[in-house]
Amino acid sequence: MNNTEIVKQSLKRRYAREKRFQLYGRCAVLVGFVFLALLLTDIVVKALPAFSVTEIRLDVDVSREALELPVEGRLDRDAIIAVNFGGVIKKSLREAFPDVTKRKQKRELYRLVSSGAEFALQAMLVNNPDLIGDQPLRIWFKADDDVDTLYKLDTRTSRISDLQLGIIEQLRASDSIRTVFNTTLFTASDSREPEQAGIRGALLGSFWTLLVTLIVSLPVGIAAAIYLEEFAPKNRITDFIEININNLAAVPSIVFGLLGLAVFINFFGMPRSAPLVGGLVLALMTLPTIIISSRAAIKSVPPSIKEAALGVGASHMQVVFHHTLPLAMPGILTGSIIGMAQALGETAPLLMIGMVAFIVDVPGGIFDSATVLPVQIYLWSDSPERAFTALTAATILVLLGFLVVMNAIAIYLRRRFERRW
Amino acid sequence: MQTTTLVIVIAGLSLISYYTGRTRAQAYRLDGRLLALPNQYGYLTAMWSALPAIILLLAWLAFEPGYLNDQVIANLPAAAQQLPTEELALLVNNVLLAVGNGGLSPDPVIEDAAAAYLAAREQSRMLVTGLILLLCLSGIIFSLTRYLTRLHARKRVETVIRWFLMLCSGVAIVTTVGIVLSVLFEAIRFFESVPILDFMFGTTWSPQTAIRADQVGSSGSFGAIPLFAGTMLISLIAMTIAVPVGLLTAIYLAEYASPRFRSAAKPTLEILAGIPTVVYGFFAALTVAPFIRDLGTSLGLSVASESALAAGIVMGVMIIPFVSSLSDDVITAVPQAMRDGSLALGATQSETIKQVIIPAALPGIVGGVLLAASRAIGETMIVVMAAGLAARLTANPLDAVTTVTVQIVTLLTGDQEFDSPKTLAAFALGLMLFVSTLLLNVVALHIVRKYREQYE
Amino acid sequence: MNASVTEDLGTSSVTEFDVRDPDRSTQVKGFEGTIGENTLDNPKISTRNVNISYGEKQAIFDASLDIGRNEVIAMIGPSGCGKSTYLRALNRMNDTIVGCRVTGDLTIDGEPIYAHNMDPVLLRARVGMVFQKPNPFPKSIYDNIAYGPRIHGLTRTNAELDEVVVTSLQRAGLFEEVKDRLDAPGTGLSGGQQQRLCIARTIAVSPEVILMDEPCSALDPIATAIIEELIDELRANYTIVIVTHSMQQAARVSQRTAYFHLGKLIEVGETNQIFTNPRHELTENYITGKFG
Ligand SMILES: Nc1ncnc2c1ncn2[C@@H]1O[C@H](COP(=O)(O)OP(=O)(O)OP(=O)(O)O)[C@@H](O)[C@H]1O
Ligand SMILES: [Mg+2]
């Protein structure tokens, strides 16, 4: 048998193997795609309920007697604030469902509306004292999160009693229950009650933290890149710096958190939970990314341009700042935006420096206690209430939205300024 | 607010300094005796004004809190100063709270201390403001002297800039040193109360027992072997998924896919790399783990609700793009001549890939895999959210295990008193984590660099 | 050769020659079809009206050439004229280049090379190729040679494989130099040894034709001489097509020579005749060193 025959005989088997191998490759690519699709769909599906919220309509008696306010004379603000609105709402609930008489049942009844309802009513009347009068008010109050889950998702949590179920049916029959868009998600900060919780605090916390990161890491990163690319002598120290930068890029982020805790908080006594410390830690973490991409951008500026500038008598420093840096800027910015996007999604180091606290206030600056979007996700994902799952997923969508925008800008910059020298 | 005002003052005075320096230089230029352009002199004098002031400000910002703390303690009654460290810290904290309240407190001791704090703060602020003004103004005054025009302004300015650039590139070294020192110091303090061998080779991990004040650190169990084992187990699961899938993806995209498919598929897969790990953690904990548990139950297996498998799988997927983009780089770096040589002998494409390209790219791929492994070991959020807390020594992927990173987070979040072995243990674990990932990274980067040189 | 003959190439008037190529950018003055014996009886490989293009750019225009059995045929021509392109078309190595299109009738032993039922793997096992730059695999010397027989399953036992490796190395004239270090990496050899290793690797699958694309361009004169000798010996068993930039080399190793110019096959003939008495002006210009 000559060789051609032998090869011919082997062909079928070998082509089968070839096909199989290609199939493995296809499957591998598919695994990535499928997982990505699953992940995104899962999150979107889980997030959807968070964008709407259930409300219950109540007729509230806001006469002066009912509010226990003086019958005559002008009402001052403090007097209105001091009214027991919780009691007012309970009373209107009792009036709406007069057959509920037992003590335990009443408590179940009261739990239908959110505990934030009294503050909503308070704010309403404080801002519009004219509403106080004999005319009862029809007000839509936020429902409790268990009611919300039941009404929106048709899922009965263990905390819904039979009585409550019946009442909700009655409400449904009389069109006194509805869902509306959940604005609280964007206007409120963290809360123990899912229906009162929002991401405003975390959003601002992320803003302040990233601001610090940007202010620190961008100038330092660019300066380091310029030095290493343009001025650094080729010696051991420079090599050592380079190795350091490459290694730092691969150090687990949680280790940067330990650094922040030991150095910034314990040694320098900076405030815990503050965007200042978080921003500094993230700055150190993103620095390698910015340095590496800035160096690449600076390197890609053709030497001919630098030589031309040197040729007309500019100093090395002038060449760098007048020619090299402006030409490298789009590349540097692209890298920096990607670094910032990483910082925006980073969680672990911030846990170390106390940004996990339960913080209700919106941070007003870099020294206030704050949390950030990814940490808020972490905190909420741990909560047992089902409604928090939806909030978590919604926060993830917001976070991913920001990341998409940042990456889109980076890609746009790269495309727009991509230069062929 | 005080700081912001100071920054504005410095900026304003430096601007004035710039103008005086430039005007001065311009006046001399009329005589033709100038070594550099006038605005260079402006930069120089502005630097004279701003630099010392900024350095002072930064130093003050860094050390003021510590100084004030000491002042508070010094002003506490002697009895309070004798308190154990934790209680003292608590007291100081209360004082700071009172300060935030405008110095009011029901406790007279605290109110006194708060008053002292406020006085000290007022004093230090006055001092710093005065010094900064002085430094800025001396810069301006300097700019008015004859001495200025005898200098080569540009060279001086450039020297300063050069030093600044150099210092910035030194931040990388400072960071590394900072990491090493901070982790090492605390770890050494930990090893003073818990022998290092007990830590490295002990098989029981239950730091909770050491939490109570009447127990000393050494009576809690700090044997880290279960943590190392748990970390290895989850990382192993992750790598079992990420390496084959990532490698095959890279091969398919580099060798088989059409350019169009490639240019669409690569960025799509890179989305996976851009998703924050906390999102993966959420998915692992709320979707994958319950799914695996239900699946296991339906097959008659007992699966922990926080199984190592769930965390490992999700972590593996997270690492896929990392492996595939590193492998893609090394595979495309294999010269076309290798492929031609093999194809010309009548090899099929898969034979060429399996027997020529992969062996040729192997060092680079190994380097990438090591980097990926270091990623898996250091990954925190996925395991914090999806893996367990109980340290168990098991190789069963269906069991719940805990990892080094999970324990660091658990030890350092929640109520912690500093200096307790429990907190210090976190730093010892951090040291282990840092050292092991550093070793992996150094070896991996070395291999990859050697590989690049081979084909350059 | 009389250099003055071609003095006025640049001014030779267009009217004298028929410009047949409508694509003016690639027109060759004075080309009216290949001159010389481009067809043979019972050829090993036959090509007729071959056109090859890379996307929009055409690299070979209407070339027809037969390659005989057990002959060494040299391809010469200025850089970029399409020698490599033509050569790679013979064992379908062009398939790996995206956008490369080959038309025309190409056959080996009468079987169409570009037919659907012609398997490229099988074809390449029959038509081997040696490249300009030595490209040993990053494996041991032994494994480099054994690679082909292994993938094709040509040997049954290890002993058989050993024998194939040894004979291939012997025929490539490399055995004596490397017999003590068959386990050493092939990339550790000198350039000339590497190229002979590549030739041995090609021989190991016992092809019928060997294509060589400037096999000596990366080698020094001594290594070149060894390989030229080798080619001469191989002629007994194989058909060899060799692309070369060295006129002397073509003259030394080949029986026939084909001259390409700007993608066109200008002239084919006995090597002797091409070098002593070229019939086309362009061929003459080239071999006298007027350009190229
Ligand atoms: N992969 C390719 N894609 C596009 N054009 C190509 C490609 N390879 C070759 N060409 C073009 O085809 C023409 C012929 O190229 P070829 O490599 O066959 O020339 P050659 O005669 O071998 O030259 P040399 O002697 O320099 O090796 C050239 O104009 C070249 O630019
Ligand atoms: Mg060529």
Coordinates of N, CA, C and O in Angstrom, one line a residue, chain A residues 268-393:
Chain A
F268 N -3.0 57.3 59.8 CA -3.2 58.8 59.6 C -4.5 59.2 60.3 O -4.8 60.4 60.3
G269 N -5.3 58.3 60.8 CA -6.5 58.7 61.5 C -7.6 59.3 60.7 O -8.3 60.2 61.1
M270 N -7.6 59.0 59.4 CA -8.7 59.5 58.5 C -10.0 58.9 58.9 O -10.0 57.8 59.5
P271 N -11.1 59.5 58.6 CA -12.4 59.0 59.1 C -12.8 57.7 58.3 O -12.5 57.5 57.2
R272 N -13.3 56.8 59.1 CA -13.8 55.5 58.5 C -15.0 55.8 57.6 O -15.7 56.8 57.8
S273 N -15.3 54.9 56.7 CA -16.5 55.0 55.9 C -16.5 56.2 55.0 O -17.5 56.5 54.4
A274 N -15.5 57.0 54.9 CA -15.5 58.2 54.1 C -15.1 58.0 52.7 O -14.2 57.2 52.4
P275 N -15.7 58.7 51.8 CA -15.3 58.6 50.4 C -13.9 59.0 50.2 O -13.2 58.5 49.3
L276 N -13.3 59.9 51.1 CA -11.9 60.2 51.0 C -11.0 59.0 51.0 O -10.2 58.8 50.1
V277 N -11.2 58.2 52.0 CA -10.4 57.0 52.1 C -10.7 56.0 51.0 O -9.7 55.5 50.4
G278 N -12.0 55.8 50.7 CA -12.3 54.9 49.6 C -11.7 55.3 48.3 O -11.1 54.5 47.6
G279 N -11.8 56.6 48.1 CA -11.2 57.2 46.8 C -9.7 57.0 46.7 O -9.2 56.6 45.7
L280 N -9.0 57.2 47.9 CA -7.6 57.0 47.9 C -7.2 55.5 47.6 O -6.3 55.3 46.8
V281 N -7.9 54.6 48.3 CA -7.6 53.2 48.1 C -7.9 52.8 46.6 O -7.0 52.2 46.0
L282 N -9.0 53.3 46.1 CA -9.3 52.9 44.7 C -8.3 53.6 43.7 O -7.9 53.1 42.7
A283 N -7.8 54.8 44.1 CA -6.8 55.5 43.3 C -5.5 54.6 43.2 O -5.0 54.4 42.1
L284 N -5.1 54.1 44.3 CA -3.9 53.3 44.3 C -4.1 52.1 43.5 O -3.2 51.6 42.8
M285 N -5.4 51.6 43.5 CA -5.7 50.4 42.8 C -5.7 50.6 41.3 O -5.3 49.7 40.5
T286 N -6.3 51.7 40.9 CA -6.4 52.0 39.4 C -5.1 52.6 38.8 O -5.0 52.6 37.6
L287 N -4.2 53.0 39.7 CA -3.0 53.6 39.2 C -2.2 52.8 38.2 O -1.9 53.3 37.1
P288 N -2.0 51.5 38.4 CA -1.3 50.7 37.4 C -2.0 50.7 36.1 O -1.3 50.8 35.0
T289 N -3.3 50.6 36.1 CA -4.1 50.6 34.8 C -3.8 51.9 34.1 O -3.5 51.9 32.9
I290 N -3.9 53.0 34.8 CA -3.7 54.3 34.1 C -2.3 54.4 33.6 O -2.0 54.9 32.5
I291 N -1.3 54.0 34.5 CA 0.1 54.2 34.0 C 0.4 53.3 32.8 O 0.9 53.8 31.8
I292 N -0.1 52.1 32.8 CA 0.2 51.2 31.7 C -0.4 51.7 30.4 O 0.3 51.8 29.4
S293 N -1.7 52.1 30.5 CA -2.3 52.6 29.2 C -1.7 53.9 28.8 O -1.6 54.2 27.6
S294 N -1.4 54.8 29.7 CA -0.8 56.1 29.3 C 0.6 55.9 28.7 O 0.9 56.5 27.7
R295 N 1.3 54.9 29.2 CA 2.6 54.7 28.6 C 2.5 54.2 27.2 O 3.2 54.6 26.3
A296 N 1.5 53.3 27.0 CA 1.3 52.8 25.6 C 0.9 54.0 24.7 O 1.4 54.1 23.6
A297 N 0.0 54.9 25.2 CA -0.4 56.0 24.4 C 0.8 56.9 24.1 O 1.0 57.4 22.9
I298 N 1.6 57.2 25.1 CA 2.8 58.0 24.8 C 3.8 57.4 23.9 O 4.3 58.0 23.0
K299 N 3.9 56.1 24.0 CA 4.9 55.4 23.2 C 4.4 55.4 21.7 O 5.2 55.4 20.8
S300 N 3.1 55.5 21.5 CA 2.6 55.4 20.1 C 2.7 56.7 19.4 O 2.5 56.8 18.2
V301 N 3.1 57.8 20.1 CA 3.4 59.0 19.4 C 4.7 58.9 18.6 O 5.7 58.5 19.2
P302 N 4.7 59.1 17.3 CA 5.9 58.8 16.5 C 7.0 59.7 16.9 O 6.9 60.9 17.1
P303 N 8.2 59.1 16.9 CA 9.4 59.9 17.3 C 9.6 61.1 16.3 O 10.2 62.1 16.7
S304 N 9.2 60.9 15.1 CA 9.4 62.0 14.1 C 8.9 63.3 14.6 O 9.5 64.4 14.4
I305 N 7.7 63.3 15.3 CA 7.1 64.5 15.8 C 7.9 65.1 16.9 O 8.2 66.3 16.9
K306 N 8.4 64.3 17.8 CA 9.2 64.7 18.9 C 10.5 65.3 18.3 O 11.0 66.4 18.7
E307 N 11.1 64.6 17.3 CA 12.4 65.1 16.7 C 12.2 66.4 16.1 O 13.1 67.3 16.1
A308 N 11.1 66.6 15.4 CA 10.8 67.8 14.7 C 10.8 69.0 15.7 O 11.4 70.0 15.5
A309 N 10.1 68.7 16.9 CA 10.0 69.8 17.9 C 11.4 70.1 18.5 O 11.8 71.2 18.7
L310 N 12.1 69.0 18.8 CA 13.5 69.2 19.3 C 14.3 69.9 18.3 O 15.2 70.8 18.7
G311 N 14.1 69.7 17.0 CA 14.9 70.3 16.0 C 14.7 71.8 16.0 O 15.6 72.5 15.6
V312 N 13.5 72.3 16.4 CA 13.4 73.8 16.3 C 13.8 74.4 17.7 O 13.5 75.5 18.0
G313 N 14.4 73.6 18.5 CA 15.0 74.2 19.7 C 14.2 74.1 21.0 O 14.5 74.8 21.9
A314 N 13.1 73.3 21.0 CA 12.4 73.1 22.2 C 13.1 72.2 23.2 O 13.9 71.3 22.8
S315 N 12.9 72.5 24.5 CA 13.5 71.6 25.4 C 12.7 70.3 25.5 O 11.6 70.2 25.1
H316 N 13.4 69.2 26.1 CA 12.7 68.0 26.2 C 11.4 68.1 26.9 O 10.4 67.6 26.4
M317 N 11.4 68.8 28.0 CA 10.2 69.0 28.7 C 9.1 69.7 27.9 O 7.9 69.4 27.9
Q318 N 9.5 70.7 27.1 CA 8.5 71.4 26.3 C 8.0 70.5 25.2 O 6.8 70.5 24.9
V319 N 8.8 69.7 24.7 CA 8.3 68.7 23.6 C 7.2 67.8 24.3 O 6.2 67.6 23.7
V320 N 7.5 67.3 25.5 CA 6.6 66.4 26.1 C 5.3 67.1 26.4 O 4.2 66.6 26.0
F321 N 5.3 68.4 26.9 CA 4.1 69.0 27.3 C 3.4 69.7 26.1 O 2.1 69.8 26.1
H322 N 4.1 70.1 25.1 CA 3.5 70.8 24.0 C 3.0 69.8 22.9 O 2.1 70.1 22.2
H323 N 3.8 68.7 22.7 CA 3.5 67.8 21.6 C 3.0 66.4 22.0 O 2.0 66.0 21.7
T324 N 3.9 65.8 22.7 CA 3.7 64.4 23.0 C 2.4 64.2 23.8 O 1.5 63.4 23.4
L325 N 2.2 64.9 24.9 CA 1.1 64.7 25.8 C -0.2 65.0 25.1 O -1.2 64.2 25.1
P326 N -0.4 66.1 24.4 CA -1.7 66.4 23.7 C -2.0 65.3 22.7 O -3.1 64.8 22.6
L327 N -0.9 64.8 22.0 CA -1.2 63.7 21.0 C -1.6 62.4 21.7 O -2.3 61.6 21.1
A328 N -1.0 62.2 22.8 CA -1.3 60.9 23.5 C -2.6 61.0 24.3 O -3.1 60.0 24.8
M329 N -3.2 62.2 24.5 CA -4.3 62.4 25.4 C -5.5 61.5 25.2 O -6.0 60.9 26.1
P330 N -5.9 61.3 23.9 CA -7.1 60.4 23.7 C -6.8 59.0 24.3 O -7.6 58.4 25.0
G331 N -5.6 58.5 24.0 CA -5.3 57.2 24.5 C -5.2 57.1 26.0 O -5.7 56.2 26.7
I332 N -4.7 58.2 26.6 CA -4.6 58.3 28.1 C -6.0 58.3 28.7 O -6.3 57.6 29.6
L333 N -6.9 59.1 28.1 CA -8.2 59.3 28.6 C -9.0 57.9 28.5 O -9.7 57.5 29.4
T334 N -8.8 57.3 27.3 CA -9.5 56.0 27.2 C -9.1 55.0 28.3 O -9.9 54.4 29.0
G335 N -7.8 54.9 28.5 CA -7.3 54.1 29.6 C -7.8 54.5 31.0 O -8.2 53.7 31.8
S336 N -7.9 55.8 31.2 CA -8.3 56.3 32.5 C -9.8 56.0 32.7 O -10.2 55.6 33.8
I337 N -10.6 56.2 31.7 CA -12.0 55.9 31.8 C -12.2 54.4 32.2 O -13.0 54.1 33.0
I338 N -11.5 53.6 31.5 CA -11.6 52.1 31.8 C -11.2 51.9 33.2 O -11.8 51.1 34.0
G339 N -10.1 52.5 33.7 CA -9.7 52.4 35.1 C -10.8 52.9 36.0 O -11.1 52.2 37.0
M340 N -11.4 54.0 35.7 CA -12.5 54.5 36.5 C -13.7 53.6 36.6 O -14.3 53.4 37.6
A341 N -14.0 52.9 35.4 CA -15.1 52.0 35.4 C -14.8 50.8 36.3 O -15.6 50.4 37.1
Q342 N -13.5 50.4 36.3 CA -13.1 49.3 37.3 C -13.4 49.8 38.7 O -13.9 49.0 39.5
A343 N -12.9 51.0 39.0 CA -13.0 51.5 40.3 C -14.5 51.6 40.7 O -14.9 51.3 41.9
L344 N -15.3 52.0 39.8 CA -16.8 52.2 40.1 C -17.4 50.8 40.5 O -18.3 50.8 41.3
G345 N -16.9 49.7 39.9 CA -17.5 48.4 40.2 C -16.8 47.7 41.4 O -17.2 46.6 41.8
E346 N -15.8 48.3 42.0 CA -15.0 47.6 43.0 C -15.7 47.6 44.3 O -16.3 48.6 44.7
T347 N -15.7 46.5 45.0 CA -16.4 46.4 46.3 C -15.5 46.0 47.4 O -15.5 46.7 48.5
A348 N -14.7 45.0 47.2 CA -14.0 44.3 48.3 C -13.2 45.3 49.2 O -13.3 45.3 50.4
P349 N -12.3 46.2 48.6 CA -11.5 47.0 49.4 C -12.3 48.0 50.2 O -11.9 48.4 51.3
L350 N -13.5 48.3 49.7 CA -14.3 49.3 50.5 C -14.9 48.7 51.7 O -15.3 49.4 52.6
L351 N -15.1 47.4 51.6 CA -15.6 46.7 52.8 C -14.6 46.8 54.0 O -15.0 47.0 55.1
M352 N -13.4 46.8 53.6 CA -12.3 46.8 54.6 C -12.3 48.1 55.4 O -11.9 48.2 56.5
I353 N -12.6 49.2 54.7 CA -12.5 50.5 55.3 C -13.8 51.1 55.8 O -14.0 52.3 55.9
G354 N -14.7 50.2 56.0 CA -15.9 50.5 56.7 C -17.0 51.2 55.9 O -17.9 51.9 56.4
M355 N -16.9 51.1 54.5 CA -18.0 51.7 53.7 C -19.2 50.8 53.7 O -20.1 51.0 52.8
V356 N -19.3 49.8 54.5 CA -20.5 48.9 54.5 C -21.5 49.3 55.6 O -22.5 48.6 55.7
A357 N -21.3 50.4 56.2 CA -22.2 50.7 57.3 C -23.6 51.0 56.7 O -23.7 51.3 55.5
F358 N -24.6 50.9 57.6 CA -26.0 51.3 57.2 C -26.1 52.8 57.3 O -26.1 53.3 58.4
I359 N -26.1 53.4 56.2 CA -26.1 54.9 56.2 C -27.4 55.5 55.5 O -27.6 55.2 54.4
V360 N -28.1 56.2 56.3 CA -29.4 56.7 55.8 C -29.2 58.1 55.2 O -30.0 58.5 54.3
D361 N -28.2 58.8 55.6 CA -28.0 60.2 55.1 C -27.4 60.2 53.7 O -26.5 59.3 53.4
V362 N -27.7 61.2 52.9 CA -27.0 61.3 51.6 C -25.7 62.1 51.9 O -25.7 63.1 52.6
P363 N -24.5 61.5 51.5 CA -23.3 62.2 51.8 C -23.1 63.5 51.1 O -23.5 63.6 49.9
G364 N -22.7 64.5 51.8 CA -22.6 65.8 51.2 C -21.1 66.2 50.8 O -20.9 67.2 50.3
G365 N -20.2 65.3 51.1 CA -18.8 65.6 50.8 C -17.9 64.4 51.0 O -18.4 63.3 51.4
I366 N -16.6 64.6 50.9 CA -15.7 63.5 50.9 C -15.4 63.0 52.3 O -14.7 62.0 52.5
F367 N -15.9 63.8 53.3 CA -15.6 63.4 54.7 C -16.7 62.7 55.4 O -16.6 62.2 56.5
D368 N -17.9 62.8 54.7 CA -19.1 62.2 55.4 C -19.1 60.7 55.2 O -18.5 60.1 54.3
S369 N -19.8 60.0 56.1 CA -19.9 58.6 56.0 C -20.7 58.3 54.7 O -21.7 58.9 54.5
A370 N -20.3 57.3 54.0 CA -21.1 57.0 52.8 C -20.9 55.5 52.4 O -20.1 54.8 53.0
T371 N -21.7 55.1 51.5 CA -21.6 53.8 50.9 C -21.6 54.0 49.4 O -21.8 55.1 48.9
V372 N -21.3 53.0 48.6 CA -21.2 53.2 47.2 C -22.1 52.2 46.5 O -22.6 51.2 47.2
L373 N -22.4 52.3 45.2 CA -23.3 51.4 44.5 C -23.0 49.9 44.7 O -23.9 49.2 45.2
P374 N -21.8 49.5 44.4 CA -21.6 48.1 44.6 C -21.7 47.6 46.0 O -22.2 46.4 46.2
V375 N -21.3 48.4 47.0 CA -21.5 47.9 48.3 C -23.0 47.9 48.7 O -23.4 47.0 49.4
Q376 N -23.7 48.8 48.2 CA -25.2 48.8 48.4 C -25.8 47.5 47.9 O -26.6 46.9 48.5
I377 N -25.3 47.1 46.7 CA -25.7 45.8 46.1 C -25.4 44.7 47.1 O -26.2 43.8 47.4
Y378 N -24.2 44.7 47.6 CA -23.8 43.6 48.5 C -24.7 43.7 49.8 O -25.1 42.6 50.2
L379 N -24.9 44.8 50.3 CA -25.7 44.9 51.5 C -27.1 44.4 51.3 O -27.6 43.6 52.1
W380 N -27.7 44.9 50.3 CA -29.1 44.5 50.0 C -29.3 43.0 49.6 O -30.3 42.4 50.0
S381 N -28.3 42.5 48.9 CA -28.4 41.1 48.5 C -28.5 40.2 49.7 O -28.9 39.1 49.6
D382 N -28.0 40.7 50.8 CA -28.0 39.8 52.0 C -29.3 39.9 52.8 O -29.6 39.1 53.6
S383 N -30.2 40.9 52.4 CA -31.4 41.0 53.2 C -32.4 40.0 52.9 O -32.6 39.5 51.8
P384 N -33.1 39.5 53.9 CA -34.0 38.4 53.7 C -35.3 38.8 52.9 O -35.9 38.0 52.2
E385 N -35.7 40.1 53.0 CA -36.9 40.5 52.4 C -36.8 40.3 50.9 O -35.8 40.7 50.3
R386 N -37.9 39.8 50.3 CA -37.9 39.5 48.9 C -37.7 40.8 48.1 O -37.1 40.8 47.1
A387 N -38.4 41.8 48.6 CA -38.4 43.1 47.9 C -37.0 43.6 47.7 O -36.7 44.3 46.7
F388 N -36.1 43.3 48.7 CA -34.7 43.8 48.5 C -34.0 43.1 47.4 O -33.1 43.7 46.8
T389 N -34.4 41.9 47.0 CA -33.8 41.3 45.9 C -34.0 42.1 44.6 O -33.1 42.3 43.8
A390 N -35.2 42.6 44.5 CA -35.6 43.4 43.3 C -34.8 44.7 43.4 O -34.2 45.1 42.3
L391 N -34.7 45.3 44.5 CA -33.9 46.5 44.7 C -32.5 46.3 44.3 O -31.8 47.1 43.6
T392 N -31.9 45.2 44.8 CA -30.5 44.8 44.4 C -30.3 44.8 42.9 O -29.4 45.4 42.4
A393 N -31.2 44.0 42.3 CA -31.1 43.8 40.9 C -31.3 45.2 40.1 O -30.5 45.5 39.2

